Tab-separated table of C-alpha atoms in Angstrom:
chain	number	residue	atom	x	y	z
A	15	MET	CA	103.931	139.171	128.678
A	16	GLU	CA	100.575	140.086	130.218
A	17	THR	CA	100.348	141.033	133.905
A	18	ARG	CA	99.859	138.095	136.260
A	19	ALA	CA	96.782	137.956	138.449
A	20	PHE	CA	98.720	137.433	141.680
A	21	LEU	CA	97.087	135.479	144.454
A	22	THR	CA	97.758	136.510	148.052
A	23	LEU	CA	97.547	134.611	151.291
A	24	ALA	CA	94.801	136.962	152.463
A	25	VAL	CA	92.518	135.638	149.746
A	26	PHE	CA	92.822	132.060	150.899
A	27	THR	CA	90.429	131.930	153.849
A	28	ALA	CA	88.602	128.796	152.719
A	29	VAL	CA	88.309	126.081	155.341
A	30	PHE	CA	90.545	123.089	154.635
A	31	SER	CA	89.209	119.620	155.383
A	32	LEU	CA	90.779	116.173	155.359
A	33	ASN	CA	88.763	112.984	155.725
A	34	MET	CA	89.950	112.420	159.271
A	35	ALA	CA	88.845	113.655	162.692
A	36	THR	CA	92.206	115.101	163.732
A	37	SER	CA	95.784	114.880	162.546
A	38	PRO	CA	98.959	115.774	164.381
A	39	ALA	CA	101.145	118.494	162.948
A	40	CYS	CA	103.686	116.981	160.619
A	41	PRO	CA	107.303	118.154	160.420
A	42	ALA	CA	106.778	119.577	156.926
A	43	GLN	CA	104.400	122.203	158.358
A	44	ASN	CA	107.349	123.751	160.156
A	45	ASP	CA	109.684	123.370	157.232
A	46	ARG	CA	110.846	126.803	156.085
A	47	ALA	CA	111.145	125.451	152.540
A	48	VAL	CA	107.442	124.576	152.603
A	49	SER	CA	106.616	128.092	153.814
A	50	ARG	CA	108.584	129.525	150.913
A	51	MET	CA	106.764	127.215	148.487
A	52	ILE	CA	103.408	128.415	149.747
A	53	GLU	CA	104.496	132.049	149.551
A	54	THR	CA	105.731	131.598	145.979
A	55	GLY	CA	102.728	129.527	144.932
A	56	THR	CA	100.244	132.068	146.266
A	57	SER	CA	101.899	135.422	145.569
A	58	ASP	CA	104.185	134.743	142.586
A	59	ASN	CA	102.583	131.867	140.723
A	60	ARG	CA	103.722	131.772	137.086
A	61	ALA	CA	101.735	128.868	135.704
A	62	MET	CA	99.859	131.126	133.294
A	63	GLU	CA	103.098	132.742	132.149
A	64	HIS	CA	104.410	129.326	131.136
A	65	LEU	CA	101.115	128.642	129.356
A	66	ASP	CA	101.317	131.992	127.563
A	67	VAL	CA	104.681	131.041	126.078
A	68	LEU	CA	103.573	127.545	125.057
A	69	ALA	CA	100.256	128.587	123.541
A	70	ASN	CA	100.741	132.133	122.290
A	71	ARG	CA	104.433	132.396	121.444
A	72	ILE	CA	105.110	128.824	120.319
A	73	GLY	CA	101.618	127.560	119.431
A	74	GLY	CA	100.338	124.147	118.346
A	75	ARG	CA	103.018	121.472	118.787
A	76	PRO	CA	102.676	118.176	116.904
A	77	ILE	CA	105.816	116.070	117.012
A	78	GLY	CA	107.849	116.614	113.875
A	79	SER	CA	107.125	120.344	113.832
A	80	ASP	CA	109.461	123.269	114.425
A	81	ALA	CA	107.046	124.378	117.160
A	82	TYR	CA	107.511	121.113	119.049
A	83	ASP	CA	111.291	121.399	118.816
A	84	ASP	CA	111.077	125.004	120.028
A	85	ALA	CA	108.947	123.915	122.988
A	86	VAL	CA	111.458	121.210	123.923
A	87	ALA	CA	114.329	123.692	123.833
A	88	TRP	CA	112.442	126.367	125.797
A	89	CYS	CA	111.189	124.008	128.519
A	90	ALA	CA	114.599	122.392	128.957
A	91	GLU	CA	116.235	125.801	129.313
A	92	GLN	CA	113.646	126.911	131.880
A	93	PHE	CA	114.309	123.858	134.014
A	94	ARG	CA	118.059	124.468	133.802
A	95	GLU	CA	117.630	128.106	134.830
A	96	TRP	CA	115.734	126.935	137.910
A	97	GLY	CA	118.628	124.643	138.862
A	98	LEU	CA	117.233	121.245	137.886
A	99	GLU	CA	119.179	118.472	136.189
A	100	VAL	CA	117.784	118.101	132.682
A	101	GLN	CA	117.782	115.276	130.153
A	102	VAL	CA	116.397	115.758	126.651
A	103	GLN	CA	115.595	112.128	125.903
A	104	GLU	CA	115.398	111.006	122.281
A	105	VAL	CA	112.255	108.942	121.826
A	106	GLY	CA	111.995	108.274	118.105
A	107	GLU	CA	111.866	109.790	114.643
A	108	LEU	CA	109.371	110.477	111.882
A	109	PRO	CA	110.058	110.071	108.170
A	110	VAL	CA	108.891	113.646	107.536
A	111	GLY	CA	108.054	116.664	109.654
A	112	PHE	CA	105.145	119.064	109.333
A	113	ASN	CA	104.629	122.796	109.870
A	114	ARG	CA	101.237	124.431	109.528
A	115	GLY	CA	101.207	127.852	107.948
A	116	PRO	CA	98.252	130.224	107.469
A	117	TRP	CA	95.165	129.120	105.601
A	118	SER	CA	92.224	130.954	104.064
A	119	GLY	CA	89.380	130.394	101.649
A	120	ARG	CA	86.482	132.280	100.106
A	121	MET	CA	83.578	131.898	97.730
A	122	LEU	CA	83.793	133.712	94.407
A	123	GLY	CA	80.212	134.352	93.441
A	124	GLY	CA	77.191	133.450	95.522
A	125	SER	CA	77.452	134.975	99.007
A	126	GLY	CA	81.141	135.740	98.507
A	127	GLU	CA	81.802	134.954	102.158
A	128	SER	CA	85.030	133.751	103.719
A	129	LEU	CA	85.142	130.020	104.304
A	130	HIS	CA	85.479	128.438	107.752
A	131	PHE	CA	87.594	125.278	107.465
A	132	THR	CA	90.817	123.548	108.333
A	133	THR	CA	92.901	120.533	107.309
A	134	PRO	CA	94.367	117.677	109.373
A	135	SER	CA	98.077	117.746	110.193
A	136	TYR	CA	100.425	115.922	107.826
A	137	THR	CA	98.148	116.585	104.846
A	138	VAL	CA	99.161	118.769	101.917
A	139	GLY	CA	98.177	122.352	101.203
A	140	THR	CA	97.427	124.106	97.962
A	141	LYS	CA	99.925	125.127	95.319
A	142	GLY	CA	99.616	128.784	96.202
A	143	VAL	CA	96.191	130.345	95.679
A	144	GLN	CA	93.981	127.912	93.753
A	145	ARG	CA	90.526	128.624	92.361
A	146	GLY	CA	88.113	126.177	90.865
A	147	HIS	CA	84.500	125.192	90.314
A	148	VAL	CA	82.731	122.711	92.593
A	149	VAL	CA	81.200	119.291	91.920
A	150	ARG	CA	79.740	116.509	93.992
A	151	GLU	CA	81.689	113.256	94.038
A	152	PRO	CA	80.504	110.443	91.736
A	153	GLN	CA	78.803	107.483	93.417
A	154	SER	CA	79.003	104.934	90.588
A	155	GLU	CA	81.100	104.066	87.579
A	156	ALA	CA	78.393	105.468	85.326
A	157	GLN	CA	78.411	108.790	87.186
A	158	PHE	CA	82.188	108.948	87.063
A	159	GLU	CA	82.235	108.385	83.292
A	160	ALA	CA	79.540	111.022	82.801
A	161	MET	CA	81.459	113.731	84.692
A	162	LYS	CA	85.132	112.808	84.492
A	163	GLY	CA	85.918	115.666	82.129
A	164	ARG	CA	84.467	118.169	84.589
A	165	LEU	CA	86.637	116.908	87.449
A	166	LYS	CA	89.727	118.633	86.133
A	167	GLY	CA	90.368	121.781	88.168
A	168	ALA	CA	87.420	121.098	90.491
A	169	TRP	CA	86.933	121.082	94.251
A	170	VAL	CA	84.963	117.935	95.060
A	171	LEU	CA	82.330	117.688	97.789
A	172	ILE	CA	82.612	114.235	99.332
A	173	GLY	CA	80.202	112.436	101.653
A	174	GLY	CA	80.506	111.481	105.295
A	175	ARG	CA	81.117	113.688	108.295
A	176	ASN	CA	84.489	114.902	109.496
A	177	ASP	CA	85.749	113.006	112.556
A	178	GLY	CA	89.142	114.729	112.532
A	179	TRP	CA	90.981	112.174	110.406
A	180	PRO	CA	91.817	112.661	106.717
A	181	ILE	CA	90.672	110.351	103.936
A	182	ASP	CA	93.082	107.426	103.516
A	183	TRP	CA	94.833	108.153	100.227
A	184	SER	CA	97.059	105.054	100.287
A	185	ARG	CA	96.804	101.996	98.043
A	186	GLN	CA	95.255	100.187	100.999
A	187	GLY	CA	92.588	102.891	101.082
A	188	ASP	CA	92.042	102.351	97.364
A	189	SER	CA	91.476	98.642	98.031
A	190	VAL	CA	88.819	99.426	100.630
A	191	ARG	CA	87.080	101.716	98.177
A	192	LEU	CA	87.240	99.132	95.396
A	193	GLU	CA	85.625	96.560	97.671
A	194	ALA	CA	82.881	99.042	98.545
A	195	ARG	CA	82.246	99.765	94.879
A	196	LYS	CA	82.004	96.041	94.136
A	197	TRP	CA	79.559	95.584	97.014
A	198	ASN	CA	77.433	98.494	95.794
A	199	ARG	CA	77.209	97.027	92.306
A	200	GLU	CA	76.060	93.699	93.708
A	201	HIS	CA	73.803	95.133	96.428
A	202	PRO	CA	72.186	98.275	94.978
A	203	ASP	CA	69.605	98.367	97.790
A	204	ASP	CA	72.220	98.100	100.554
A	205	ARG	CA	74.979	100.431	99.451
A	206	LYS	CA	78.073	101.181	101.548
A	207	GLN	CA	78.518	104.893	102.074
A	208	VAL	CA	82.276	105.398	101.748
A	209	PRO	CA	83.557	108.980	101.360
A	210	ALA	CA	85.632	109.727	98.239
A	211	LEU	CA	84.607	106.430	96.651
A	212	PHE	CA	86.533	107.260	93.442
A	213	TYR	CA	89.434	109.020	95.155
A	214	ARG	CA	92.272	107.716	92.985
A	215	GLU	CA	90.375	108.184	89.750
A	216	MET	CA	89.379	111.739	90.702
A	217	VAL	CA	92.990	112.620	91.528
A	218	GLU	CA	94.125	111.240	88.175
A	219	ALA	CA	91.392	113.286	86.513
A	220	GLY	CA	92.943	116.475	87.942
A	221	ILE	CA	90.831	117.563	90.920
A	222	LEU	CA	92.198	120.369	93.126
A	223	GLY	CA	91.109	118.784	96.416
A	224	ILE	CA	88.295	117.225	98.422
A	225	ILE	CA	85.897	118.970	100.840
A	226	GLN	CA	84.046	117.224	103.663
A	227	SER	CA	81.334	118.577	105.959
A	228	SER	CA	82.313	119.232	109.577
A	229	ASP	CA	80.532	120.086	112.775
A	230	VAL	CA	81.711	123.230	114.566
A	231	PRO	CA	84.082	123.614	116.312
A	232	ILE	CA	86.092	121.868	113.621
A	233	ARG	CA	88.231	118.954	114.778
A	234	ALA	CA	91.526	118.185	113.004
A	235	LEU	CA	93.866	115.319	113.871
A	236	TYR	CA	96.663	113.965	111.656
A	237	ASP	CA	97.296	111.447	108.878
A	238	ARG	CA	97.736	108.480	111.199
A	239	LYS	CA	97.326	105.812	108.523
A	240	ASN	CA	100.009	107.117	106.177
A	241	LEU	CA	102.522	109.063	108.243
A	242	TYR	CA	105.062	106.307	108.729
A	243	ASN	CA	104.938	105.370	105.046
A	244	MET	CA	105.495	108.912	103.791
A	245	ASP	CA	108.694	110.425	102.607
A	246	PHE	CA	109.362	113.924	101.346
A	247	ASP	CA	108.639	112.875	97.752
A	248	HIS	CA	105.543	110.774	98.502
A	249	LEU	CA	102.831	112.794	100.220
A	250	ALA	CA	99.055	113.003	99.850
A	251	PRO	CA	98.220	114.143	96.307
A	252	VAL	CA	95.560	116.785	97.093
A	253	PRO	CA	94.292	118.876	100.051
A	254	ASP	CA	91.724	117.348	102.416
A	255	ILE	CA	89.481	120.220	103.563
A	256	LYS	CA	87.088	120.009	106.518
A	257	LEU	CA	84.446	122.736	106.012
A	258	ASP	CA	81.847	124.218	108.357
A	259	SER	CA	78.675	122.163	107.785
A	260	ARG	CA	76.520	125.268	107.249
A	261	GLN	CA	78.728	126.466	104.415
A	262	TYR	CA	79.067	122.936	103.035
A	263	ASP	CA	75.283	122.593	102.811
A	264	GLU	CA	74.956	125.987	101.134
A	265	ILE	CA	77.607	125.121	98.557
A	266	ALA	CA	76.059	121.697	97.924
A	267	SER	CA	72.677	123.335	97.256
A	268	MET	CA	74.270	125.737	94.778
A	269	VAL	CA	75.940	122.809	93.018
A	270	ASP	CA	72.625	120.958	92.836
A	271	ARG	CA	71.024	124.070	91.303
A	272	ARG	CA	73.899	124.144	88.804
A	273	GLU	CA	74.806	127.707	89.713
A	274	TYR	CA	78.180	128.932	88.557
A	275	PHE	CA	80.607	130.005	91.251
A	276	GLN	CA	84.123	129.163	92.334
A	277	LEU	CA	85.945	128.499	95.584
A	278	GLU	CA	89.391	129.871	96.307
A	279	PHE	CA	91.763	128.309	98.832
A	280	ASP	CA	95.237	129.224	100.005
A	281	ILE	CA	96.546	126.562	102.414
A	282	ARG	CA	100.164	126.665	103.527
A	283	ASN	CA	100.900	123.180	104.874
A	284	HIS	CA	104.661	122.627	104.774
A	285	PHE	CA	106.736	119.473	105.200
A	286	ARG	CA	110.257	118.931	106.546
A	287	PRO	CA	112.589	116.329	104.999
A	288	GLY	CA	113.175	113.534	107.498
A	289	PRO	CA	114.122	111.811	109.559
A	290	VAL	CA	112.845	114.233	112.208
A	291	LYS	CA	113.567	113.228	115.803
A	292	TYR	CA	111.316	113.958	118.772
A	293	HIS	CA	112.175	114.052	122.478
A	294	ASN	CA	110.940	113.937	126.067
A	295	VAL	CA	112.081	116.647	128.483
A	296	ILE	CA	112.976	115.192	131.889
A	297	ALA	CA	114.003	117.414	134.813
A	298	VAL	CA	115.071	116.248	138.271
A	299	ILE	CA	115.532	117.708	141.728
A	300	LYS	CA	117.961	115.155	143.117
A	301	GLY	CA	117.058	113.418	146.367
A	302	SER	CA	119.375	113.985	149.346
A	303	LYS	CA	118.888	110.546	150.936
A	304	TYR	CA	117.210	108.327	148.349
A	305	PRO	CA	118.387	109.743	145.009
A	306	ASP	CA	117.396	106.596	143.126
A	307	GLU	CA	113.778	106.719	144.294
A	308	TYR	CA	111.293	109.006	142.567
A	309	VAL	CA	108.076	110.936	142.813
A	310	ILE	CA	107.129	111.912	139.257
A	311	ALA	CA	104.699	114.380	137.699
A	312	GLY	CA	104.148	114.803	133.975
A	313	GLY	CA	102.031	116.048	131.116
A	314	HIS	CA	102.386	115.782	127.350
A	315	LEU	CA	104.223	118.579	125.589
A	316	ASP	CA	102.855	117.827	122.137
A	317	SER	CA	99.492	119.027	120.900
A	318	PHE	CA	97.572	119.279	117.683
A	319	ASP	CA	98.044	122.472	115.734
A	320	VAL	CA	94.609	123.445	114.473
A	321	ALA	CA	94.692	125.643	117.601
A	322	SER	CA	97.438	126.398	120.137
A	323	GLY	CA	97.219	123.372	122.442
A	324	ALA	CA	96.646	125.580	125.488
A	325	VAL	CA	94.386	123.129	127.308
A	326	ASP	CA	95.376	119.800	125.749
A	327	CYS	CA	97.946	119.711	127.108
A	328	GLY	CA	99.299	123.142	127.989
A	329	SER	CA	97.144	122.901	131.101
A	330	GLY	CA	99.123	119.810	132.043
A	331	VAL	CA	102.584	121.119	131.214
A	332	ALA	CA	102.265	124.584	132.787
A	333	PRO	CA	101.355	123.431	136.344
A	334	VAL	CA	104.025	120.717	136.243
A	335	MET	CA	106.649	123.265	135.219
A	336	GLU	CA	105.492	125.745	137.853
A	337	ALA	CA	105.525	123.044	140.533
A	338	ALA	CA	109.177	122.423	139.657
A	339	ARG	CA	109.960	126.141	139.856
A	340	ILE	CA	108.144	126.548	143.170
A	341	ILE	CA	110.085	123.694	144.765
A	342	ALA	CA	113.441	124.679	143.258
A	343	SER	CA	113.116	128.341	144.254
A	344	SER	CA	112.426	127.338	147.872
A	345	GLY	CA	115.829	125.702	148.235
A	346	ALA	CA	114.107	122.486	149.316
A	347	LYS	CA	116.190	119.321	149.578
A	348	PRO	CA	113.754	116.410	149.387
A	349	LYS	CA	114.909	112.995	150.578
A	350	ARG	CA	114.040	111.278	147.299
A	351	SER	CA	114.264	112.627	143.778
A	352	LEU	CA	111.419	114.653	142.308
A	353	MET	CA	111.077	114.226	138.544
A	354	PHE	CA	109.131	116.386	136.098
A	355	CYS	CA	108.441	114.822	132.694
A	356	LEU	CA	107.119	116.525	129.566
A	357	TRP	CA	106.174	113.748	127.202
A	358	ALA	CA	106.519	113.552	123.420
A	359	GLY	CA	103.888	112.164	121.095
A	360	GLU	CA	101.016	111.459	123.482
A	361	GLU	CA	98.631	112.403	120.688
A	362	PHE	CA	100.419	109.990	118.349
A	363	GLY	CA	100.071	107.001	120.692
A	364	LEU	CA	101.640	107.764	124.125
A	365	LEU	CA	105.042	107.517	122.461
A	366	GLY	CA	107.141	109.403	125.006
A	367	SER	CA	105.802	107.818	128.191
A	368	LYS	CA	105.827	104.375	126.571
A	369	PHE	CA	109.498	104.816	125.692
A	370	PHE	CA	110.320	105.987	129.229
A	371	VAL	CA	108.641	102.945	130.790
A	372	GLU	CA	109.677	100.251	128.335
A	373	ASN	CA	113.300	101.371	128.380
A	374	ARG	CA	113.353	101.518	132.192
A	375	THR	CA	114.647	105.092	132.267
A	376	VAL	CA	114.393	104.718	136.039
A	377	PRO	CA	113.679	101.480	137.967
A	378	LEU	CA	109.904	101.161	137.994
A	379	GLU	CA	109.888	99.608	141.449
A	380	LYS	CA	111.547	102.776	142.754
A	381	ILE	CA	108.727	105.074	141.623
A	382	SER	CA	106.594	106.075	144.598
A	383	ASN	CA	103.880	107.596	142.402
A	384	TYR	CA	103.401	109.095	138.959
A	385	PHE	CA	101.001	112.075	138.852
A	386	ASN	CA	99.615	112.492	135.344
A	387	ARG	CA	98.098	115.808	134.295
A	388	ASP	CA	95.838	115.915	131.211
A	389	TYR	CA	92.341	116.691	129.962
A	390	THR	CA	91.080	119.895	131.646
A	391	PRO	CA	92.330	123.200	133.088
A	392	PHE	CA	90.509	122.503	136.382
A	393	ALA	CA	91.968	122.808	139.878
A	394	ALA	CA	93.536	119.949	141.826
A	395	THR	CA	91.156	119.800	144.799
A	396	GLY	CA	91.632	116.312	146.157
A	397	VAL	CA	92.939	112.811	145.793
A	398	THR	CA	91.433	109.364	146.354
A	399	VAL	CA	93.887	106.662	147.403
A	400	PRO	CA	94.003	103.057	148.626
A	401	GLU	CA	93.868	102.702	152.402
A	402	ALA	CA	97.561	101.790	152.586
A	403	MET	CA	98.490	105.202	151.083
A	404	TYR	CA	95.990	107.282	153.042
A	405	ASP	CA	98.083	108.377	156.031
A	406	ASP	CA	101.040	109.248	153.822
A	407	PHE	CA	98.926	111.446	151.539
A	408	VAL	CA	97.323	113.130	154.553
A	409	LYS	CA	100.779	113.992	155.851
A	410	ALA	CA	101.990	115.201	152.447
A	411	ALA	CA	98.927	117.407	151.869
A	412	ALA	CA	98.738	118.867	155.396
A	413	PRO	CA	100.615	122.133	154.577
A	414	LEU	CA	97.851	123.053	152.106
A	415	GLU	CA	95.386	123.670	154.952
A	416	GLY	CA	94.380	127.308	154.752
A	417	ALA	CA	96.987	128.007	152.085
A	418	SER	CA	95.387	126.770	148.882
A	419	ALA	CA	92.724	128.748	147.050
A	420	TYR	CA	90.260	125.867	147.239
A	421	PRO	CA	89.992	123.180	149.958
A	422	PHE	CA	91.988	120.025	149.255
A	423	THR	CA	90.687	116.689	150.523
A	424	VAL	CA	92.261	113.245	150.838
A	425	SER	CA	89.793	110.354	150.594
A	426	LYS	CA	90.057	106.598	150.953
A	427	ARG	CA	89.053	104.545	147.957
A	428	GLU	CA	85.891	102.548	148.523
A	429	GLY	CA	85.392	98.981	147.388
A	430	GLU	CA	87.738	96.342	146.108
A	431	PRO	CA	90.728	97.228	143.903
A	432	GLY	CA	90.387	96.634	140.199
A	433	GLU	CA	92.528	94.596	137.865
A	434	ARG	CA	95.836	96.038	136.748
A	435	PRO	CA	95.402	97.371	133.186
A	436	ARG	CA	96.617	95.051	130.433
A	437	SER	CA	96.444	97.519	127.568
A	438	ALA	CA	97.246	101.192	127.158
A	439	GLY	CA	94.564	103.769	127.902
A	440	GLY	CA	94.061	107.336	126.820
A	441	SER	CA	96.877	109.233	128.528
A	442	ASP	CA	100.470	108.992	129.698
A	443	HIS	CA	99.752	107.175	132.961
A	444	ALA	CA	98.802	104.057	130.985
A	445	TYR	CA	102.160	102.328	130.530
A	446	PHE	CA	103.113	103.051	134.140
A	447	ALA	CA	99.866	101.490	135.358
A	448	MET	CA	100.355	98.422	133.160
A	449	GLU	CA	103.618	97.802	135.020
A	450	GLY	CA	101.957	98.176	138.412
A	451	VAL	CA	103.428	101.619	139.149
A	452	PRO	CA	101.078	103.763	141.278
A	453	THR	CA	99.444	106.413	139.093
A	454	VAL	CA	97.283	108.192	141.636
A	455	SER	CA	96.317	111.542	140.144
A	456	PHE	CA	94.561	114.543	141.627
A	457	ARG	CA	90.817	114.983	141.444
A	458	LEU	CA	90.103	117.974	139.238
A	459	SER	CA	87.150	120.305	139.714
A	460	ASP	CA	85.949	123.764	138.747
A	461	PRO	CA	84.913	125.372	142.048
A	462	GLU	CA	83.916	128.699	140.494
A	463	GLY	CA	81.729	127.294	137.713
A	464	ASN	CA	83.431	128.421	134.524
A	465	ASP	CA	81.129	126.367	132.260
A	466	PHE	CA	84.105	124.671	130.622
A	467	SER	CA	83.387	121.912	128.079
A	468	TYR	CA	86.216	119.518	127.248
A	469	GLY	CA	84.426	118.288	124.149
A	470	GLU	CA	84.470	121.837	122.792
A	471	ILE	CA	88.273	122.068	122.805
A	472	TRP	CA	89.274	118.409	122.383
A	473	HIS	CA	91.493	118.508	119.286
A	474	THR	CA	89.514	121.401	117.843
A	475	GLU	CA	90.129	124.959	116.698
A	476	ARG	CA	89.026	126.275	120.120
A	477	ASP	CA	91.872	124.813	122.184
A	478	ASN	CA	93.342	128.235	122.920
A	479	TYR	CA	94.698	130.239	125.847
A	480	GLU	CA	91.406	131.918	126.724
A	481	LYS	CA	89.866	128.495	127.497
A	482	SER	CA	92.244	127.977	130.404
A	483	ILE	CA	91.302	128.979	133.969
A	484	ALA	CA	94.046	130.906	135.763
A	485	PRO	CA	93.112	130.303	139.438
A	486	CYS	CA	92.693	126.590	138.749
A	487	GLN	CA	96.057	126.337	136.996
A	488	GLU	CA	97.764	128.151	139.866
A	489	GLN	CA	96.088	125.956	142.490
A	490	SER	CA	97.184	122.845	140.611
A	491	ALA	CA	100.796	124.018	140.483
A	492	LEU	CA	100.894	124.691	144.240
A	493	VAL	CA	99.166	121.422	145.134
A	494	THR	CA	101.525	119.454	142.891
A	495	ALA	CA	104.556	121.089	144.482
A	496	ILE	CA	103.468	120.560	148.092
A	497	VAL	CA	102.239	116.976	147.691
A	498	MET	CA	105.233	115.861	145.618
A	499	TYR	CA	107.594	117.373	148.168
A	500	GLY	CA	105.730	115.729	151.025
A	501	LEU	CA	105.830	112.303	149.406
A	502	GLY	CA	109.473	112.839	148.546
A	503	ASN	CA	110.259	113.434	152.220
A	504	LEU	CA	108.682	110.228	153.534
A	505	ASP	CA	111.032	107.612	154.972
A	506	HIS	CA	109.532	105.020	152.636
A	507	LEU	CA	107.991	104.633	149.202
A	508	LEU	CA	104.219	104.621	149.016
A	509	SER	CA	102.754	101.198	149.680
A	510	ARG	CA	101.350	99.373	146.669
A	511	GLU	CA	99.103	97.224	148.864
A	512	GLY	CA	95.556	97.278	147.546
A	513	LEU	CA	96.508	99.228	144.442
A	514	TYR	CA	95.371	96.403	142.140
A	515	LYS	CA	93.912	92.966	142.712
A	516	ASP	CA	97.197	91.349	141.764
């Protein structure tokens, strides 16, 4: 494991500010456990070590994969070693599992260059190394009839632009394509541009696979439309390749010039016979006075596997895990329980957090706050809260003054509260918020200007360890530990007054 870039108290000379004129010293500032947390969080912070294991040793982690199961087992064991109570909570099952192996491709003839591409999860690979000529897809029945003999053994360039999802190979997808073909016959001047318009017919004619143009970095999601209808004997019939747009355009030009060349692909996409179960990892530091009340922090353990899932959501999991270790190693005994949740299947529809909420794993009215961590590897540098929570957050965050790498501020929310959400949003806070549970999360920022772009890594081949930001991850772990502990030591749950209009 690579050497940690330890942070020392001497480095942290930044001035700490809270949005208040003065504040009396709170008891937590004199708490020896808090002092130990700050010492650990600043001189022995292991957030990046946890991320190294998740991203570089285990790798991309879609539910249903061996990598996801390995991550569940490793995280649960870490929590146990730190002295937490651990529950590995079964959430659901998939009809098949998926493991991505290595993939490669090259041009035989022409430039002879290696090909830059990937495939979505839960789509099939090649049958070993497969070589074939290249054709453009037919756009009409007449074109199909004219070239159907040449489709056998061919890689087919299809239209459209990769958005991460594979082409729908189901019978329902066939129906959509049939409707489009009918429309195009009847409206030749207003044609519908549907990729792989003759998909089923091309498969039956013996094509090797389909190739679609993709922007770079290449985005790859999973076969959402067909996953729950698959079984081990009924999978997509051919590979669905998303190819660098520059190379796609070059190959298309060669096809149009009727040059002879071949493409070679070796794609090792492997499936597991189902059912394959997937799980949440839930770890608890039990409260000494209010054990059935909770302050919760969480991030999603699953990720897509075109890269290693280091940012989305290793940058959520690693600080949450390190916050748990920091608190546990201090010997702290919070009044209420502190819970650390690593969610399953966020990328597949918030499956783990939805299960936790809908099955009332803990009483929702007993949750003081749920801190969700997702999206970026930035530092937790503040929080904005309703007025009724303000004093409590000021007290909880007070020990960070002069101890955190970057100043941490508590602000009051301006304006009227909004409506409570009625439908799920884009991350694991959503189902909590729909039930009226406070889901105040930290403001994230990049104080040192690392020029990070979330769009560059979001479900793409660039979501790797080097895109994370070590000082920001370490700050987030320390802030999470201190604030959770402070809220856990209040004599009351956070007020929900003014959280939502209702």
